[in-house]
Amino acid sequence: MSHIVSIQTEVRDPVAIRSACDRLKLPEPVFGKVKLFSSSETGWSVQLPEWRYPVVADVNTGTLAFDNYNGRWGEQKQLDRFLQRYAVEKASLEARKAGHSVIEQPLKDGSIKLTVNVGDAV
């Protein structure tokens, strides 16, 4: 039996943040207060490739703070890539915690198909 799921990502799990950074070969995330261009934010900071300032995840609210100056200080596609990877890592972690197996398959359009096997069902 197949089910298609749409996910709106809230970044709330430091383990999944770390796992996403590992998989994308990004520097290890760091918790603390971070200076952005005109503000400071506290949370897990992730340094995306070629971004001037890090993205800061507040795991209490699930929100991200960042300043990429409408793409001039960092390409949106890098943030999208991180959020996609985070969602995959979080879904995989939760499925495995519940005792399910997970198969990940990258697709030609850049999306990632996750198949969660529950018990003996495929």
CSV table of C-alpha atoms in Angstrom, one decimal:
chain,number,residue,atom,x,y,z
A,1,MET,CA,0.0,0.0,0.0
A,2,SER,CA,1.4,3.4,-0.9
A,3,HIS,CA,0.7,6.8,0.6
A,4,ILE,CA,2.0,10.1,-0.6
A,5,VAL,CA,2.7,12.6,2.1
A,6,SER,CA,3.4,16.4,1.8
A,7,ILE,CA,5.6,17.8,4.6
A,8,GLN,CA,5.8,21.4,5.8
A,9,THR,CA,9.2,21.6,7.5
A,10,GLU,CA,9.7,23.0,11.0
A,11,VAL,CA,13.2,22.7,12.1
A,12,ARG,CA,12.9,21.4,15.7
A,13,ASP,CA,15.4,18.5,16.1
A,14,PRO,CA,19.1,19.1,16.7
A,15,VAL,CA,19.9,15.5,15.9
A,16,ALA,CA,18.3,15.8,12.5
A,17,ILE,CA,20.0,19.2,11.9
A,18,ARG,CA,23.4,17.6,12.6
A,19,SER,CA,22.5,14.6,10.4
A,20,ALA,CA,21.5,16.9,7.5
A,21,CYS,CA,24.7,18.8,7.8
A,22,ASP,CA,26.7,15.6,7.8
A,23,ARG,CA,24.9,14.3,4.7
A,24,LEU,CA,25.4,17.6,2.9
A,25,LYS,CA,29.0,17.8,4.0
A,26,LEU,CA,28.4,21.2,5.7
A,27,PRO,CA,30.3,22.4,8.8
A,28,GLU,CA,28.9,21.0,12.1
A,29,PRO,CA,26.0,23.1,13.4
A,30,VAL,CA,26.8,25.2,16.5
A,31,PHE,CA,24.5,26.3,19.2
A,32,GLY,CA,24.7,29.9,20.4
A,33,LYS,CA,24.1,33.5,19.7
A,34,VAL,CA,24.9,34.5,16.1
A,35,LYS,CA,25.2,38.0,14.6
A,36,LEU,CA,23.3,38.4,11.4
A,37,PHE,CA,23.5,41.7,9.4
A,38,SER,CA,21.2,43.8,11.5
A,39,SER,CA,20.2,41.5,14.3
A,40,SER,CA,21.4,38.7,16.6
A,41,GLU,CA,19.7,35.3,16.9
A,42,THR,CA,20.1,32.4,19.3
A,43,GLY,CA,19.8,28.8,18.1
A,44,TRP,CA,21.5,26.2,16.0
A,45,SER,CA,23.5,27.9,13.3
A,46,VAL,CA,24.1,26.2,10.0
A,47,GLN,CA,26.6,27.6,7.5
A,48,LEU,CA,25.4,27.1,4.0
A,49,PRO,CA,27.8,27.1,1.0
A,50,GLU,CA,28.6,30.7,-0.1
A,51,TRP,CA,26.2,32.3,2.4
A,52,ARG,CA,27.5,35.4,4.1
A,53,TYR,CA,25.6,34.7,7.3
A,54,PRO,CA,24.5,31.4,8.8
A,55,VAL,CA,20.9,30.2,9.1
A,56,VAL,CA,19.8,30.0,12.7
A,57,ALA,CA,17.2,27.4,13.8
A,58,ASP,CA,15.1,28.0,16.9
A,59,VAL,CA,14.1,24.5,17.7
A,60,ASN,CA,11.6,25.7,20.3
A,61,THR,CA,9.5,27.5,17.6
A,62,GLY,CA,10.7,25.5,14.6
A,63,THR,CA,11.5,28.7,12.7
A,64,LEU,CA,14.7,29.8,10.9
A,65,ALA,CA,16.3,33.2,11.0
A,66,PHE,CA,18.5,34.2,8.1
A,67,ASP,CA,19.6,37.2,6.0
A,68,ASN,CA,20.5,36.4,2.5
A,69,TYR,CA,19.6,39.9,1.2
A,70,ASN,CA,17.1,38.5,-1.3
A,71,GLY,CA,19.6,36.1,-2.7
A,72,ARG,CA,22.6,38.5,-2.9
A,73,TRP,CA,24.3,37.0,0.2
A,74,GLY,CA,23.3,33.4,-0.4
A,75,GLU,CA,21.3,31.4,-2.9
A,76,GLN,CA,17.9,30.2,-1.9
A,77,LYS,CA,18.6,26.8,-3.5
A,78,GLN,CA,21.1,26.1,-0.7
A,79,LEU,CA,18.5,26.8,1.9
A,80,ASP,CA,16.0,24.6,0.0
A,81,ARG,CA,18.5,21.9,-0.2
A,82,PHE,CA,19.2,22.0,3.6
A,83,LEU,CA,15.4,22.0,4.4
A,84,GLN,CA,14.8,19.0,2.1
A,85,ARG,CA,17.7,17.1,3.7
A,86,TYR,CA,16.5,18.0,7.2
A,87,ALA,CA,13.0,16.7,6.4
A,88,VAL,CA,14.4,13.4,5.0
A,89,GLU,CA,16.6,13.0,8.0
A,90,LYS,CA,13.8,13.8,10.5
A,91,ALA,CA,11.3,11.5,8.8
A,92,SER,CA,13.9,8.7,8.7
A,93,LEU,CA,14.9,9.1,12.3
A,94,GLU,CA,11.2,8.9,13.4
A,95,ALA,CA,10.5,5.9,11.3
A,96,ARG,CA,13.5,4.0,12.6
A,97,LYS,CA,12.5,5.0,16.2
A,98,ALA,CA,9.2,3.3,15.6
A,99,GLY,CA,11.0,0.2,14.4
A,100,HIS,CA,10.4,0.7,10.6
A,101,SER,CA,12.9,0.4,7.9
A,102,VAL,CA,13.5,3.2,5.4
A,103,ILE,CA,14.7,3.2,1.8
A,104,GLU,CA,15.8,6.5,0.3
A,105,GLN,CA,15.8,7.0,-3.4
A,106,PRO,CA,17.0,10.3,-5.1
A,107,LEU,CA,14.8,11.1,-8.1
A,108,LYS,CA,15.8,12.8,-11.4
A,109,ASP,CA,13.9,16.0,-10.6
A,110,GLY,CA,15.9,16.5,-7.4
A,111,SER,CA,13.3,15.2,-5.0
A,112,ILE,CA,13.9,12.3,-2.7
A,113,LYS,CA,11.5,9.3,-2.4
A,114,LEU,CA,11.4,7.7,1.1
A,115,THR,CA,9.8,4.3,1.4
A,116,VAL,CA,8.9,3.4,5.0
A,117,ASN,CA,8.3,-0.3,5.5
A,118,VAL,CA,6.0,-1.0,8.3
A,119,GLY,CA,6.3,-4.5,9.6
A,120,ASP,CA,6.1,-7.0,6.7
A,121,ALA,CA,4.1,-4.6,4.4
A,122,VAL,CA,6.0,-3.3,1.4
